[in-house]
């Protein structure tokens, strides 16, 4: 008679996990079979997840009451801290990227993505008023931003390469906007997105929406208001990364 037992463990590199006489340092499923005195076997299955260094730590943050703090961040062009009327108070606790033009906010310190192959980004946003053009982007660039692309470029930096997750409000001939798009490379072009989901009218709203981006060893998943919209698209980035938000009209 055999019995099976399942066990899950999480460890953070450079720590290891000991199992069946082995020192484990990589994620995977491992088996061990134990036999008791009457010849019955117990099969133990271990599901081990090894996280990169820094797992669970906050790298960059924009928050603060009653005044949002921008310590460690650089604001470009129209970007400013203020109150847009989108929340329940009158405090200057919102990042306003632009009202009619382009703006960006980037964290000054890069993250070594080769040493941190898994990360998560969360933010709340709202896009409202005006004609609906053009959109908002979350960017991870391999160098600090220099010049920016307005209009259909959604304020994304012209210099450098990187990962862009774009909330595109205006159709420049390539899809069913509003769209959620994932782009990898230089000088964003919505027609060359690696993944996209269209007809997402709800992301243009006077109320805040939530976004969560999970990056795990080259694979990106994107959630809006808790629902999965893009599932594990392969976008390998291993260089240093400057994290930021951009927008343009």
PDB file of N, CA and C in Angstrom, residues 76-80 96-104 127-137 148-156 245-249:
ATOM      1  N   UNK A  76       8.957  64.801 -15.349  1.00  0.00           N
ATOM      2  CA  UNK A  76       9.326  65.415 -16.617  1.00  0.00           C
ATOM      3  C   UNK A  76       8.118  66.092 -17.255  1.00  0.00           C
ATOM      4  N   UNK A  77       8.409  67.185 -17.988  1.00  0.00           N
ATOM      5  CA  UNK A  77       7.395  67.907 -18.764  1.00  0.00           C
ATOM      6  C   UNK A  77       6.206  68.303 -17.903  1.00  0.00           C
ATOM      7  N   UNK A  78       4.992  67.837 -18.226  1.00  0.00           N
ATOM      8  CA  UNK A  78       3.798  68.294 -17.524  1.00  0.00           C
ATOM      9  C   UNK A  78       3.583  67.631 -16.164  1.00  0.00           C
ATOM     10  N   UNK A  79       4.321  66.586 -15.851  1.00  0.00           N
ATOM     11  CA  UNK A  79       4.038  65.798 -14.644  1.00  0.00           C
ATOM     12  C   UNK A  79       4.162  66.656 -13.388  1.00  0.00           C
ATOM     13  N   UNK A  80       3.216  66.477 -12.471  1.00  0.00           N
ATOM     14  CA  UNK A  80       3.190  67.248 -11.235  1.00  0.00           C
ATOM     15  C   UNK A  80       2.392  66.500 -10.181  1.00  0.00           C
ATOM     16  N   UNK A  96      -0.265  63.669 -11.406  1.00  0.00           N
ATOM     17  CA  UNK A  96      -0.953  64.068 -12.634  1.00  0.00           C
ATOM     18  C   UNK A  96       0.106  64.121 -13.735  1.00  0.00           C
ATOM     19  N   UNK A  97       0.058  63.188 -14.663  1.00  0.00           N
ATOM     20  CA  UNK A  97       1.085  63.123 -15.702  1.00  0.00           C
ATOM     21  C   UNK A  97       0.902  64.217 -16.740  1.00  0.00           C
ATOM     22  N   UNK A  98      -0.315  64.424 -17.188  1.00  0.00           N
ATOM     23  CA  UNK A  98      -0.579  65.507 -18.137  1.00  0.00           C
ATOM     24  C   UNK A  98      -2.076  65.756 -18.211  1.00  0.00           C
ATOM     25  N   UNK A  99      -2.433  66.985 -18.574  1.00  0.00           N
ATOM     26  CA  UNK A  99      -3.823  67.313 -18.874  1.00  0.00           C
ATOM     27  C   UNK A  99      -3.998  67.648 -20.352  1.00  0.00           C
ATOM     28  N   UNK A 100      -2.931  68.081 -20.995  1.00  0.00           N
ATOM     29  CA  UNK A 100      -2.993  68.376 -22.434  1.00  0.00           C
ATOM     30  C   UNK A 100      -1.558  68.515 -22.954  1.00  0.00           C
ATOM     31  N   UNK A 101      -0.913  67.403 -23.233  1.00  0.00           N
ATOM     32  CA  UNK A 101       0.485  67.414 -23.666  1.00  0.00           C
ATOM     33  C   UNK A 101       1.121  66.075 -23.386  1.00  0.00           C
ATOM     34  N   UNK A 102       2.258  66.077 -22.668  1.00  0.00           N
ATOM     35  CA  UNK A 102       2.892  64.823 -22.264  1.00  0.00           C
ATOM     36  C   UNK A 102       3.616  65.017 -20.949  1.00  0.00           C
ATOM     37  N   UNK A 103       3.750  63.929 -20.205  1.00  0.00           N
ATOM     38  CA  UNK A 103       4.448  63.970 -18.931  1.00  0.00           C
ATOM     39  C   UNK A 103       4.917  62.587 -18.552  1.00  0.00           C
ATOM     40  N   UNK A 104       5.882  62.528 -17.637  1.00  0.00           N
ATOM     41  CA  UNK A 104       6.449  61.254 -17.223  1.00  0.00           C
ATOM     42  C   UNK A 104       7.008  61.365 -15.821  1.00  0.00           C
ATOM     43  N   UNK A 127      -8.081  57.744 -16.604  1.00  0.00           N
ATOM     44  CA  UNK A 127      -7.937  58.484 -17.860  1.00  0.00           C
ATOM     45  C   UNK A 127      -9.323  59.019 -18.191  1.00  0.00           C
ATOM     46  N   UNK A 128      -9.462  60.342 -18.286  1.00  0.00           N
ATOM     47  CA  UNK A 128     -10.812  60.888 -18.422  1.00  0.00           C
ATOM     48  C   UNK A 128     -10.754  62.256 -19.096  1.00  0.00           C
ATOM     49  N   UNK A 129     -11.924  62.752 -19.475  1.00  0.00           N
ATOM     50  CA  UNK A 129     -12.111  64.053 -20.124  1.00  0.00           C
ATOM     51  C   UNK A 129     -11.421  64.097 -21.494  1.00  0.00           C
ATOM     52  N   UNK A 130     -11.628  65.184 -22.200  1.00  0.00           N
ATOM     53  CA  UNK A 130     -10.996  65.366 -23.504  1.00  0.00           C
ATOM     54  C   UNK A 130     -11.527  64.416 -24.564  1.00  0.00           C
ATOM     55  N   UNK A 131     -10.704  64.186 -25.578  1.00  0.00           N
ATOM     56  CA  UNK A 131     -11.127  63.400 -26.747  1.00  0.00           C
ATOM     57  C   UNK A 131     -10.792  61.926 -26.627  1.00  0.00           C
ATOM     58  N   UNK A 132     -10.101  61.524 -25.580  1.00  0.00           N
ATOM     59  CA  UNK A 132      -9.741  60.119 -25.425  1.00  0.00           C
ATOM     60  C   UNK A 132      -8.365  59.771 -25.933  1.00  0.00           C
ATOM     61  N   UNK A 133      -7.673  60.694 -26.564  1.00  0.00           N
ATOM     62  CA  UNK A 133      -6.308  60.431 -27.016  1.00  0.00           C
ATOM     63  C   UNK A 133      -5.346  60.930 -25.942  1.00  0.00           C
ATOM     64  N   UNK A 134      -4.185  60.301 -25.713  1.00  0.00           N
ATOM     65  CA  UNK A 134      -3.784  59.089 -26.437  1.00  0.00           C
ATOM     66  C   UNK A 134      -3.639  57.908 -25.460  1.00  0.00           C
ATOM     67  N   UNK A 135      -3.026  58.137 -24.286  1.00  0.00           N
ATOM     68  CA  UNK A 135      -2.975  57.042 -23.353  1.00  0.00           C
ATOM     69  C   UNK A 135      -1.911  57.164 -22.297  1.00  0.00           C
ATOM     70  N   UNK A 136      -1.707  56.033 -21.617  1.00  0.00           N
ATOM     71  CA  UNK A 136      -0.832  55.923 -20.461  1.00  0.00           C
ATOM     72  C   UNK A 136       0.044  54.693 -20.658  1.00  0.00           C
ATOM     73  N   UNK A 137       1.298  54.735 -20.149  1.00  0.00           N
ATOM     74  CA  UNK A 137       2.193  53.589 -20.278  1.00  0.00           C
ATOM     75  C   UNK A 137       3.000  53.384 -19.006  1.00  0.00           C
ATOM     76  N   UNK A 148      11.043  62.523 -25.213  1.00  0.00           N
ATOM     77  CA  UNK A 148       9.809  61.762 -25.126  1.00  0.00           C
ATOM     78  C   UNK A 148       9.005  61.938 -26.408  1.00  0.00           C
ATOM     79  N   UNK A 149       8.139  60.941 -26.689  1.00  0.00           N
ATOM     80  CA  UNK A 149       7.309  60.970 -27.890  1.00  0.00           C
ATOM     81  C   UNK A 149       5.882  61.314 -27.478  1.00  0.00           C
ATOM     82  N   UNK A 150       5.355  62.417 -27.987  1.00  0.00           N
ATOM     83  CA  UNK A 150       4.004  62.831 -27.661  1.00  0.00           C
ATOM     84  C   UNK A 150       2.964  62.123 -28.517  1.00  0.00           C
ATOM     85  N   UNK A 151       1.703  62.523 -28.355  1.00  0.00           N
ATOM     86  CA  UNK A 151       0.618  61.978 -29.165  1.00  0.00           C
ATOM     87  C   UNK A 151       0.535  60.467 -29.088  1.00  0.00           C
ATOM     88  N   UNK A 152       0.564  59.823 -30.273  1.00  0.00           N
ATOM     89  CA  UNK A 152       0.460  58.366 -30.342  1.00  0.00           C
ATOM     90  C   UNK A 152       1.606  57.637 -29.698  1.00  0.00           C
ATOM     91  N   UNK A 153       2.701  58.348 -29.374  1.00  0.00           N
ATOM     92  CA  UNK A 153       3.822  57.740 -28.663  1.00  0.00           C
ATOM     93  C   UNK A 153       3.596  57.598 -27.180  1.00  0.00           C
ATOM     94  N   UNK A 154       2.469  58.115 -26.682  1.00  0.00           N
ATOM     95  CA  UNK A 154       2.022  57.955 -25.294  1.00  0.00           C
ATOM     96  C   UNK A 154       3.075  58.460 -24.293  1.00  0.00           C
ATOM     97  N   UNK A 155       3.942  59.393 -24.710  1.00  0.00           N
ATOM     98  CA  UNK A 155       4.926  59.960 -23.812  1.00  0.00           C
ATOM     99  C   UNK A 155       6.114  59.071 -23.511  1.00  0.00           C
ATOM    100  N   UNK A 156       6.227  57.932 -24.203  1.00  0.00           N
ATOM    101  CA  UNK A 156       7.308  56.972 -23.943  1.00  0.00           C
ATOM    102  C   UNK A 156       8.642  57.568 -24.382  1.00  0.00           C
ATOM    103  N   UNK A 245       6.286  55.857 -15.343  1.00  0.00           N
ATOM    104  CA  UNK A 245       4.960  56.014 -15.961  1.00  0.00           C
ATOM    105  C   UNK A 245       5.004  57.206 -16.897  1.00  0.00           C
ATOM    106  N   UNK A 246       4.338  57.077 -18.045  1.00  0.00           N
ATOM    107  CA  UNK A 246       4.263  58.168 -19.019  1.00  0.00           C
ATOM    108  C   UNK A 246       2.837  58.320 -19.505  1.00  0.00           C
ATOM    109  N   UNK A 247       2.543  59.500 -20.073  1.00  0.00           N
ATOM    110  CA  UNK A 247       1.224  59.747 -20.669  1.00  0.00           C
ATOM    111  C   UNK A 247       1.333  60.856 -21.696  1.00  0.00           C
ATOM    112  N   UNK A 248       0.423  60.862 -22.666  1.00  0.00           N
ATOM    113  CA  UNK A 248       0.393  61.922 -23.684  1.00  0.00           C
ATOM    114  C   UNK A 248      -1.001  62.045 -24.244  1.00  0.00           C
ATOM    115  N   UNK A 249      -1.287  63.252 -24.757  1.00  0.00           N
ATOM    116  CA  UNK A 249      -2.568  63.492 -25.430  1.00  0.00           C
ATOM    117  C   UNK A 249      -2.290  63.896 -26.877  1.00  0.00           C
TER     118      UNK A 249
END
